[in-house]
Short mmCIF file of C-alpha atoms and ligand atoms in Angstrom, two decimals:
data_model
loop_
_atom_site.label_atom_id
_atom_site.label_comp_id
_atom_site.label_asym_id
_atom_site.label_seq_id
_atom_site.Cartn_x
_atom_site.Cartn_y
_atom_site.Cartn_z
CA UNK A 22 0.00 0.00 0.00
CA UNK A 23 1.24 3.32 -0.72
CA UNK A 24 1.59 6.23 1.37
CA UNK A 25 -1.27 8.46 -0.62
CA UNK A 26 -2.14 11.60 1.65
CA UNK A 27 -4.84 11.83 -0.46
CA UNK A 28 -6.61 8.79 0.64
CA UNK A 29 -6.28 9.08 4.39
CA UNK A 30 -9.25 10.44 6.50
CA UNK A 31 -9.56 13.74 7.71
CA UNK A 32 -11.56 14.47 11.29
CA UNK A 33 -13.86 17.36 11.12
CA UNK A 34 -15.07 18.12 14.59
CA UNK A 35 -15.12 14.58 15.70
CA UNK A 36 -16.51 13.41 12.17
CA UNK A 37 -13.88 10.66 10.21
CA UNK A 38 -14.39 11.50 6.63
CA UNK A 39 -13.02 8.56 4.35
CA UNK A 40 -10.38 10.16 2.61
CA UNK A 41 -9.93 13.67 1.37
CA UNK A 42 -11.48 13.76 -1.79
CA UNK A 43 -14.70 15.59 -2.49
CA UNK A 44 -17.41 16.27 -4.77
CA UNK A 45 -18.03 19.91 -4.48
CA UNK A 46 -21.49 21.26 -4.64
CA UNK A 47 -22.76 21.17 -8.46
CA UNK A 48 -26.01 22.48 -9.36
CA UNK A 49 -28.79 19.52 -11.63
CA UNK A 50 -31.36 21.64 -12.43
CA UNK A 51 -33.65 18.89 -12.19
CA UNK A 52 -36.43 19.81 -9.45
CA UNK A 53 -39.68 20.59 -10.15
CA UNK A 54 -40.24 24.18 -10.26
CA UNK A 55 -43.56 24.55 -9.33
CA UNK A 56 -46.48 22.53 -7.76
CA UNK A 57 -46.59 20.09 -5.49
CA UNK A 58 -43.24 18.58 -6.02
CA UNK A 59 -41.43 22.23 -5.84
CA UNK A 60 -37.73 21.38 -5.26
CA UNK A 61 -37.78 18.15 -3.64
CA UNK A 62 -34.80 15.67 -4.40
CA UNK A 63 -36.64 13.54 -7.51
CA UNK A 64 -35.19 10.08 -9.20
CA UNK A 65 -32.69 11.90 -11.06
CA UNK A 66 -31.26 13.33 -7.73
CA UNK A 67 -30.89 10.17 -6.37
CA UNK A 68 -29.36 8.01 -9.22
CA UNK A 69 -27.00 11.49 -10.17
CA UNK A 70 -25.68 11.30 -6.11
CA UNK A 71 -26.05 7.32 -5.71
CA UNK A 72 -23.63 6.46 -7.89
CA UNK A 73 -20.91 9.75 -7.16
CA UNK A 74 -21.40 8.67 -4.01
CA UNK A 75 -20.20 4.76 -5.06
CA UNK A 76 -17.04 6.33 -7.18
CA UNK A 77 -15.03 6.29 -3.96
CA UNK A 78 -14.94 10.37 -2.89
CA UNK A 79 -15.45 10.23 1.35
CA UNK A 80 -17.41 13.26 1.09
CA UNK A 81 -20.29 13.94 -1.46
CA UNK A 82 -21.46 17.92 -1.03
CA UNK A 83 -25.32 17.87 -2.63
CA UNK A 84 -25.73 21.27 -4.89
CA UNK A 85 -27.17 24.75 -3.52
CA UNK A 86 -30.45 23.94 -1.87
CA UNK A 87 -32.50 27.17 -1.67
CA UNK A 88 -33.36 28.23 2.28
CA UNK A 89 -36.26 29.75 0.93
CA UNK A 90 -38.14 29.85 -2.45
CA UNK A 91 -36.60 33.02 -3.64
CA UNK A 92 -33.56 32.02 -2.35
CA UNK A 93 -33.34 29.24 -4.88
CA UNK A 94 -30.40 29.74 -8.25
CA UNK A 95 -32.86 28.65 -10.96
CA UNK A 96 -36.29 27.75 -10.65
CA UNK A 97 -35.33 23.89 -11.07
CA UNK A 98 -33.02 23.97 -7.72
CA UNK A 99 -33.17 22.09 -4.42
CA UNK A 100 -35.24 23.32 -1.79
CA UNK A 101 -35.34 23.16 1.92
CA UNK A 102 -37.77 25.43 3.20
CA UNK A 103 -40.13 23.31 4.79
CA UNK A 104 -40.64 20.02 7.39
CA UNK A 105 -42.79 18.48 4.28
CA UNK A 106 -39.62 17.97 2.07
CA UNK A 107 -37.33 16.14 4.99
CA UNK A 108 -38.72 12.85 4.15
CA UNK A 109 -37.36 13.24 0.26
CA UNK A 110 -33.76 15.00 1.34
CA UNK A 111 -34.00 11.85 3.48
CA UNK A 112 -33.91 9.74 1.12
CA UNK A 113 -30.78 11.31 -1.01
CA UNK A 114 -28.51 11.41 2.58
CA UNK A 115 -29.66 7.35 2.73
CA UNK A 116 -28.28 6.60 -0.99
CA UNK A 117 -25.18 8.32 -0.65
CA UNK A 118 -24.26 6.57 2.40
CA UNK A 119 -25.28 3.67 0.90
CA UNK A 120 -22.57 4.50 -1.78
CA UNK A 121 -19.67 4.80 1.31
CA UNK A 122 -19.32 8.19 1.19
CA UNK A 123 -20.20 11.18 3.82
CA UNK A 124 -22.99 13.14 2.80
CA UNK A 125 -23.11 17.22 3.36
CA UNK A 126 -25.82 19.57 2.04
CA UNK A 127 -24.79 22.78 0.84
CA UNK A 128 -27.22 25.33 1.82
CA UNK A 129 -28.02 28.65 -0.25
CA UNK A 130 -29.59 31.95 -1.09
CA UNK A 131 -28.79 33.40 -4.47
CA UNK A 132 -29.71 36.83 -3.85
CA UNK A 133 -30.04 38.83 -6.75
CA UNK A 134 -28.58 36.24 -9.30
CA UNK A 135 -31.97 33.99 -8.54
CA UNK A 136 -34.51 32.90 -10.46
CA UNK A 137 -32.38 31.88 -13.47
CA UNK A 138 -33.60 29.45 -16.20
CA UNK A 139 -32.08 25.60 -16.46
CA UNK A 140 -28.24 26.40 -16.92
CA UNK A 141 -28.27 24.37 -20.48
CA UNK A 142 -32.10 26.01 -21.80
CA UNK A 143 -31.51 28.70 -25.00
CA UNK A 144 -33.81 31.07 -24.09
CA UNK A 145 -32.80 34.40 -22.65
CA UNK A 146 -33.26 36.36 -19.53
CA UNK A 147 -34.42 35.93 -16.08
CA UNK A 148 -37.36 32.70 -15.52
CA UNK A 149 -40.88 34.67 -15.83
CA UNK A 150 -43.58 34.29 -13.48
CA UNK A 151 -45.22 31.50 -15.52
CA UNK A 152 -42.45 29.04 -15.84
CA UNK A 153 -42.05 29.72 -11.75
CA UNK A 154 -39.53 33.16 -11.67
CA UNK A 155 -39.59 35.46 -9.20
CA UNK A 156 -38.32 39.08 -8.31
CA UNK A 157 -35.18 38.37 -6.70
CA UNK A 158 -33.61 40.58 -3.75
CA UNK A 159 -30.37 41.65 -2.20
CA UNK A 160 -28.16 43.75 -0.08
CA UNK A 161 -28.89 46.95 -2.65
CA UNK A 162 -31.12 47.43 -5.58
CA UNK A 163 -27.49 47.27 -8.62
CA UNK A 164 -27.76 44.43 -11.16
CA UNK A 165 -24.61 42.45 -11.34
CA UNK A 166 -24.69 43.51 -15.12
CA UNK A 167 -25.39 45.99 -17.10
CA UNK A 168 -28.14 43.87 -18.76
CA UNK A 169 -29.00 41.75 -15.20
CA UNK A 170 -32.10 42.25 -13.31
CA UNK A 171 -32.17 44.96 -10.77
CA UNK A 172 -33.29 43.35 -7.08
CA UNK A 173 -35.26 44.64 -4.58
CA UNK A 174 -33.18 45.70 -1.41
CA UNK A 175 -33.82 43.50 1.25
CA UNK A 176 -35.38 45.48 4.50
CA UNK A 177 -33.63 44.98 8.04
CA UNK A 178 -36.31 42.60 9.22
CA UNK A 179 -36.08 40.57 5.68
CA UNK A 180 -32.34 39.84 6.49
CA UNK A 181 -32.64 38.95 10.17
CA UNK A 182 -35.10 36.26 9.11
CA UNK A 183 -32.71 35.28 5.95
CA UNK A 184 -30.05 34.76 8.43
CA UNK A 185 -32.72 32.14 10.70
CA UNK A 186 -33.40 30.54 6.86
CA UNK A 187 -30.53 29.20 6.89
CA UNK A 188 -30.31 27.92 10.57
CA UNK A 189 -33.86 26.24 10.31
CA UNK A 190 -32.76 24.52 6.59
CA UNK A 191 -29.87 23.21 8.28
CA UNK A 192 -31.48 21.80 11.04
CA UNK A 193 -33.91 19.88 8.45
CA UNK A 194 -30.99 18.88 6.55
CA UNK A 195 -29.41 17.15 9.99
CA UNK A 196 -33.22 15.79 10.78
CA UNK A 197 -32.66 14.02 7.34
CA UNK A 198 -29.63 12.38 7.87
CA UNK A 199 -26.78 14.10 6.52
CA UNK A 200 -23.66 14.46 8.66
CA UNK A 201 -22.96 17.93 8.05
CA UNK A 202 -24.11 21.38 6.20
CA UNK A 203 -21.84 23.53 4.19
CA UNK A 204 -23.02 27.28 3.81
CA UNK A 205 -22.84 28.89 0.60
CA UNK A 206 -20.66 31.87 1.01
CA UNK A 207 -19.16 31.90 -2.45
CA UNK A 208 -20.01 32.57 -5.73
CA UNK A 209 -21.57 35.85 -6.20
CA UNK A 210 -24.90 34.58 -3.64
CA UNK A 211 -26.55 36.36 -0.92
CA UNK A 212 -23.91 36.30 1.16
CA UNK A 213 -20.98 37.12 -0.99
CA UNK A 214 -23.01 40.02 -2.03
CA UNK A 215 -22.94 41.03 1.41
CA UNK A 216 -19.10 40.76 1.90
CA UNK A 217 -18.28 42.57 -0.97
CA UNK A 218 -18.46 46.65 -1.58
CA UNK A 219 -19.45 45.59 -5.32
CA UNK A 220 -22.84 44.79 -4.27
CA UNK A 221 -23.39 45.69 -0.80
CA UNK A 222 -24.30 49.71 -0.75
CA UNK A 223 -25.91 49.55 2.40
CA UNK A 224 -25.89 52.16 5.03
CA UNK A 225 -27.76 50.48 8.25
CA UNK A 226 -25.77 47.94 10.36
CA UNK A 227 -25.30 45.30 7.27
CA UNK A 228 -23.71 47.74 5.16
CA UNK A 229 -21.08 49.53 5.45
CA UNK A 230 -16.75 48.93 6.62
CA UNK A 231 -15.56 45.53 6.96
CA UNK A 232 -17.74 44.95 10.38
CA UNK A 233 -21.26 45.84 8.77
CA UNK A 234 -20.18 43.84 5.47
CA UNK A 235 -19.30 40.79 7.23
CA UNK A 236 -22.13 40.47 9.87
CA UNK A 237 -24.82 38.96 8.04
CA UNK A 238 -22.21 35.51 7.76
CA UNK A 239 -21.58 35.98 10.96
CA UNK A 240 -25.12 35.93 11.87
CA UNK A 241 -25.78 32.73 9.72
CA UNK A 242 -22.91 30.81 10.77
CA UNK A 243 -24.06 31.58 14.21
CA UNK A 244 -27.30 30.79 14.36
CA UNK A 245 -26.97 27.58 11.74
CA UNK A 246 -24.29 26.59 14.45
CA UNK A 247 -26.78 26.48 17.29
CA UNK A 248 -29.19 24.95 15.22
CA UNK A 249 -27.17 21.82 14.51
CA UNK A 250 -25.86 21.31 17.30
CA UNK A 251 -22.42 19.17 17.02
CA UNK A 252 -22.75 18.16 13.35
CA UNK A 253 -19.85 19.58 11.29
CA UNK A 254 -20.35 23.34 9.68
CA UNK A 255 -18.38 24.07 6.21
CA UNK A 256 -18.67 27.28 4.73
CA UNK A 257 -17.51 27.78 1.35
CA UNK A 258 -16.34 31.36 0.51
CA UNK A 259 -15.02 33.12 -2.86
CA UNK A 260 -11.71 34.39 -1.72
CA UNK A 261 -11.54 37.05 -4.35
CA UNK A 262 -13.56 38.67 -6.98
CA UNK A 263 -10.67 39.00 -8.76
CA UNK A 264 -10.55 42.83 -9.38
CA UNK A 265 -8.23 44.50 -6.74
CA UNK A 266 -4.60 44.05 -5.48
CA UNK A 267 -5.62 40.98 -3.45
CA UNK A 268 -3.09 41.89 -1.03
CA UNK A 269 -5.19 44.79 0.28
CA UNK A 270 -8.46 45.09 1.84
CA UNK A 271 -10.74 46.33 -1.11
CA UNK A 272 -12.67 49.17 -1.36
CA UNK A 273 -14.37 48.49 -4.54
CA UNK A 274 -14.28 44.69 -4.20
CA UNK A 275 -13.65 41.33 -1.86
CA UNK A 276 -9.96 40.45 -2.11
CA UNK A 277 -8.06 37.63 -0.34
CA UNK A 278 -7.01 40.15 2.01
CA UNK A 279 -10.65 40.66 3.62
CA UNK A 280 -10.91 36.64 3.35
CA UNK A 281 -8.02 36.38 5.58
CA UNK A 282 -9.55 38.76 8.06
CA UNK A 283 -12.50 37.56 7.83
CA UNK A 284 -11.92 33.68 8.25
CA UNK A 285 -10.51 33.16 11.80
CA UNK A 286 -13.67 35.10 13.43
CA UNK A 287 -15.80 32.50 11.07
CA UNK A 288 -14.08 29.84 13.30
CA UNK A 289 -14.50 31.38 16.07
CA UNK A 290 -18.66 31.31 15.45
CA UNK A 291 -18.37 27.81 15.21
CA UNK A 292 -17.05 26.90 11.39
CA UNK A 293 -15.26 23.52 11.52
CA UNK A 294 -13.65 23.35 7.27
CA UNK A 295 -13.20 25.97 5.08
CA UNK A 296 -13.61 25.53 1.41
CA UNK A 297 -12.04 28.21 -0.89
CA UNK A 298 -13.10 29.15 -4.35
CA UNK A 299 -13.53 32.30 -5.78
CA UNK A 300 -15.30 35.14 -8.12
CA UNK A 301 -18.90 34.90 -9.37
CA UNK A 302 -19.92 38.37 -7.77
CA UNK A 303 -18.45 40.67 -10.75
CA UNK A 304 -17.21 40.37 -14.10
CA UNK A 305 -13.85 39.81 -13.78
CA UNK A 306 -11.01 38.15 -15.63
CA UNK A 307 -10.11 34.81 -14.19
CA UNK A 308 -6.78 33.36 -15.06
CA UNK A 309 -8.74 29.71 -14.81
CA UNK A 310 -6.01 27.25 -15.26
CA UNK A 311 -5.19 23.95 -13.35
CA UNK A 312 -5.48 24.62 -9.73
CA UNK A 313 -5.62 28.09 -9.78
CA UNK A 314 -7.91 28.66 -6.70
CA UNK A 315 -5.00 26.41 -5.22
CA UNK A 316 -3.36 30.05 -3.86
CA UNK A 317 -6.26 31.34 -1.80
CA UNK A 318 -6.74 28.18 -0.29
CA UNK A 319 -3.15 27.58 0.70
CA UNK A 320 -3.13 31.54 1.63
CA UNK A 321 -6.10 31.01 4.08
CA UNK A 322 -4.42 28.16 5.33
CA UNK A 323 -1.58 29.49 6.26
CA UNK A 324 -3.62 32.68 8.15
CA UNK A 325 -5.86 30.03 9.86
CA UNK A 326 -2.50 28.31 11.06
CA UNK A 327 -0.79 31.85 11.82
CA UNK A 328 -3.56 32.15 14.74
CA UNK A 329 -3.57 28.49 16.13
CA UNK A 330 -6.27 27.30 14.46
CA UNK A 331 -6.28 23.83 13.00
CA UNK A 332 -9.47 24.05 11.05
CA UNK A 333 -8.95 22.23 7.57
CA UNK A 334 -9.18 24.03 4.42
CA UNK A 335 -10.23 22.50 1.14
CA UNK A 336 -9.33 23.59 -2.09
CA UNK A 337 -11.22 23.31 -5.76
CA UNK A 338 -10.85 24.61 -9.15
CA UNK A 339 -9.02 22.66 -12.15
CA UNK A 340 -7.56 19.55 -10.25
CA UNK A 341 -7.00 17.51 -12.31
CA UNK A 342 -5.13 15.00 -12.08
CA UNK A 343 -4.04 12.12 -8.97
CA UNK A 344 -0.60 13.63 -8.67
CA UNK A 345 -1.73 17.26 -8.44
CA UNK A 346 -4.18 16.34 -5.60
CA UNK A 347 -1.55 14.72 -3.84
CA UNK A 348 0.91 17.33 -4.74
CA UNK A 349 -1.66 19.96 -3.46
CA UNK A 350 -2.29 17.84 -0.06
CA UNK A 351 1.94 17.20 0.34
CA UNK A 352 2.94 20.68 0.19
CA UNK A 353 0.66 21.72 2.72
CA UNK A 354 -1.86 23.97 0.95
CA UNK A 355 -4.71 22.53 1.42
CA UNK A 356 -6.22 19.44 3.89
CA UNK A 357 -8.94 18.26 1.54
CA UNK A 358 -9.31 18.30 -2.02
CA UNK A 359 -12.61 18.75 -4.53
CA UNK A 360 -12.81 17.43 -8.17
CA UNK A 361 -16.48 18.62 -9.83
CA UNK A 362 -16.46 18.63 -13.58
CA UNK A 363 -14.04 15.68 -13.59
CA UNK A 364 -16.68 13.61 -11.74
CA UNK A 365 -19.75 14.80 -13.36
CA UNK A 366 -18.11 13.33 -16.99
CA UNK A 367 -16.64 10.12 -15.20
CA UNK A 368 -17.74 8.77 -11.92
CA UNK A 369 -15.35 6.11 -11.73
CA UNK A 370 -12.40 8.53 -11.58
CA UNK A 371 -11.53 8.40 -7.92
CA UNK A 372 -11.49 4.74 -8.10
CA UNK A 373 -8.62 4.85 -10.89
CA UNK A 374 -6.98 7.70 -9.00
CA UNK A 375 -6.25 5.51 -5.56
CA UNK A 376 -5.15 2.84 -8.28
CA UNK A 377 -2.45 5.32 -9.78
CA UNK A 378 -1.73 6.21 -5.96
CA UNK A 379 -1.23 2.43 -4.95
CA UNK A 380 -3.81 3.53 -2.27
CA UNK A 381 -7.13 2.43 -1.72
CA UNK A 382 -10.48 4.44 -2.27
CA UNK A 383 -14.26 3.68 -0.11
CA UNK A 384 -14.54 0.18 0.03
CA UNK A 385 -16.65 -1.04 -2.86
CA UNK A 386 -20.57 -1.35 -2.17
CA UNK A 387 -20.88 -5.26 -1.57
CA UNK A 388 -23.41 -5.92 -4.13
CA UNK A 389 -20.86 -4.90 -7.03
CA UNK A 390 -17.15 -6.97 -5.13
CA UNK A 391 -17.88 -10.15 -7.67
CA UNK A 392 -17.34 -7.31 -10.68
CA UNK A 393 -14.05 -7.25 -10.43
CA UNK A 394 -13.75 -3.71 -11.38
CA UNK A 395 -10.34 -2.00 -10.70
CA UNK A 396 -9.54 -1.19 -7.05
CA UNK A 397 -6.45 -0.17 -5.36
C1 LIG B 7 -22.74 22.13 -13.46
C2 LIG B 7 -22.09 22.83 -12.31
C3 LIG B 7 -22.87 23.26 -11.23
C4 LIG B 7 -22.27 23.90 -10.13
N1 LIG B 7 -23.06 24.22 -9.04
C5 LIG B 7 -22.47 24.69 -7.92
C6 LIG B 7 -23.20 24.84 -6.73
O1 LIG B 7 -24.37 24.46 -6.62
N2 LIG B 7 -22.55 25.38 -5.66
C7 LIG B 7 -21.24 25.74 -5.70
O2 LIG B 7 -20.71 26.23 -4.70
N3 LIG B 7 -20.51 25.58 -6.83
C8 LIG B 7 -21.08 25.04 -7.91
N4 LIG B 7 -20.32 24.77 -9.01
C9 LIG B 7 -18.85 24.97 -8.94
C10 LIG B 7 -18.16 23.64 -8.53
O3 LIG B 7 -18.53 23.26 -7.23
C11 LIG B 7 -16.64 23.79 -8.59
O4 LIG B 7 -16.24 24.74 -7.64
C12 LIG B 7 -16.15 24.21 -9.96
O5 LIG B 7 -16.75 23.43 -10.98
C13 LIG B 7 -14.62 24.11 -10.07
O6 LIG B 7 -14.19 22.81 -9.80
P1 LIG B 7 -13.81 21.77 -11.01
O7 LIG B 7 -12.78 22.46 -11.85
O8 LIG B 7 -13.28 20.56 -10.30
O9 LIG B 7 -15.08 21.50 -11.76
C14 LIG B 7 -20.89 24.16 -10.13
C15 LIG B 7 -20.12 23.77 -11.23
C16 LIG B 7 -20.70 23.10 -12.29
C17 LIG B 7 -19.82 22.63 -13.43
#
């Protein structure tokens, strides 16, 4: 047996995942979006997540799942807004753990990029009212383009109870049976918009310097904290939006340097992994090459060690290969690693990745050991 970092478990707050590969949180756009069957978990769902979950990752990380309707990306997204749909989110946490992996939920609002159309339809524009749209809000009434929708700004009260959204929906999500929640910080979503002077004009107490920017996450990673109890709390945050000096805190825009502030306090509210990608909330120009999120991660790493704090950091983006995971996990810059795209074209990819590692992946689902398909 080999010596593969990349297959060893990882402990998050008393949780063993498998090994330290991850399916990242990627969208289906395959709930209904409207009537009775509004954003529950459907056959697709649980086929798409059985068998990622059987490809030997230790972690499986179901897409956004709106907190509320309006919260939702598109109008074909996951939604956990209400007791009624535990028994179906049940029923996805049972077949990935059925697959040997760990099953998290991440948990979203999209703010004003909601109420989008399937990602692959050809028509244009927003989702209208009759194929289940809606007006979407956030922080301040600017589009994120020129040609984007203009949201409604969100009133004090409205965020308050945003911030309990997403500490009720991740209560449901434990009462279903997954083992953790990740929150979606990244991206260009509620939250993000928030953080960043781009789309947060406010001037009340979530608007604002650094302090007023940053305390609606604050407020959801508190209150999702106490809602869950001991399960394990990610929180997945764009590090930059890719427009300023990211050595600086930014005054038109988030930069690494405001990630770095802002992550230790995260952990101190009760965040037990942090998972860095990055842009989504501007137009920007992303130098997307292999592993080139693989900076921020290592950068809020090392800032996260700098204070004492343990917490593991996973990183995502371009990874593409067996040796570049374990490259990424050996030189330190990262605890965890995610692989999205790669696994949505071939689900048997970690399997042949332990192989090339002489390690071994999650143990193969009994009903398929007589196969005699490749293992470590
Ligand atoms: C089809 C698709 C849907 C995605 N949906 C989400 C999502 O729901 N939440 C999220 O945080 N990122 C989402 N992403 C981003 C991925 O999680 C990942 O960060 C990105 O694809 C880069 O990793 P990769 O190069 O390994 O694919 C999505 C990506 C794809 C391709």
């Amino acid at each position: 047996m080999g010596r593969s970092l990349l297959f060893q478990p990882l402990t998050v707050r008393g949780l063993d995942l498998p090994n330290r590969l991850i399916m990242p949180p990627m969208c289906q756009y395959s709930a209904a979006p409207v009537g009775p069957e509004l954003g529950r978990p459907n056959t697709w769902h649980l086929v798409h997540y059985g068998s990622r979950a059987q490809s030997g990752v230790g972690t499986v990380v179901v897409e956004a799942t709106g907190v509320v309707p309006e919260g939702r990306i598109s109008v074909a997204c996951l939604l956990l807004h209400d007791d009624a749909q535990i028994p179906y989110f049940k029923l996805l946490a049972d077949v990935i753990h059925a697959g040997g992996a760990r099953a998290f939920i991440q948990l979203n609002h999209a703010g004003r990029k909601g109420s989008s159309r399937r990602a692959w339809e050809e028509a244009e524009g927003p989702a209208t009212p009759e194929i289940g749209g809606w007006e979407p809000v956030a922080p301040s009434a600017i589009p994120m383009s020129e040609d984007g929708l203009t949201p409604r700004e969100l009133t004090d009260a409205e965020v308050d109870a945003l911030a309990d959204s997403f500490a009720t929906a991740a209560r449901r999500a434990i009462s279903a049976g997954f083992d953790g929640v990740q929150i979606h910080g990244a991206h260009g979503y509620l939250i993000h918009q928030f953080l960043s002077p781009a789309s947060n004009a406010r001037a009340d107490r979530w608007g604002g310097d650094f302090e007023g920017r940053t305390r609606f996450v604050h407020e959801v990673v508190r209150r999702t904290r106490a809602a869950i109890g001991e399960g394990p709390l990610l929180i997945r945050l764009s590090a930059t939006d890719w427009v300023e000096a990211d050595s600086l805190p930014g005054e038109r825009s988030w930069t690494l340097a405001d990630t770095c502030r802002l992550v230790p306090s995260l952990v101190a509210d009760g965040v037990d992994m942090v998972d860095i990608s990055t842009g989504g909330n501007m137009l920007a120009d992303i130098p997307a090459g292999p592993g080139y999120q693989v900076a921020a991660a290592s950068a809020v790493r090392e800032t996260l060690r700098g204070s004492g704090l343990e917490t593991p950091v996973s990183a995502v983006g371009l990874i593409l290969s067996a040796t570049q995971a374990e490259q990424i996990l050996v030189s330190g810059d990262a605890d965890a690693v995610e692989i999205g795209r790669p696994l949505l074209a071939d689900p048997t990819l970690p399997r042949l990745w332990a192989t090339q590692l002489r390690a071994e992946a999650t143990p193969l689902p009994p009903q398929y050991l007589r196969g005699g398909v490749r293992q470590g």
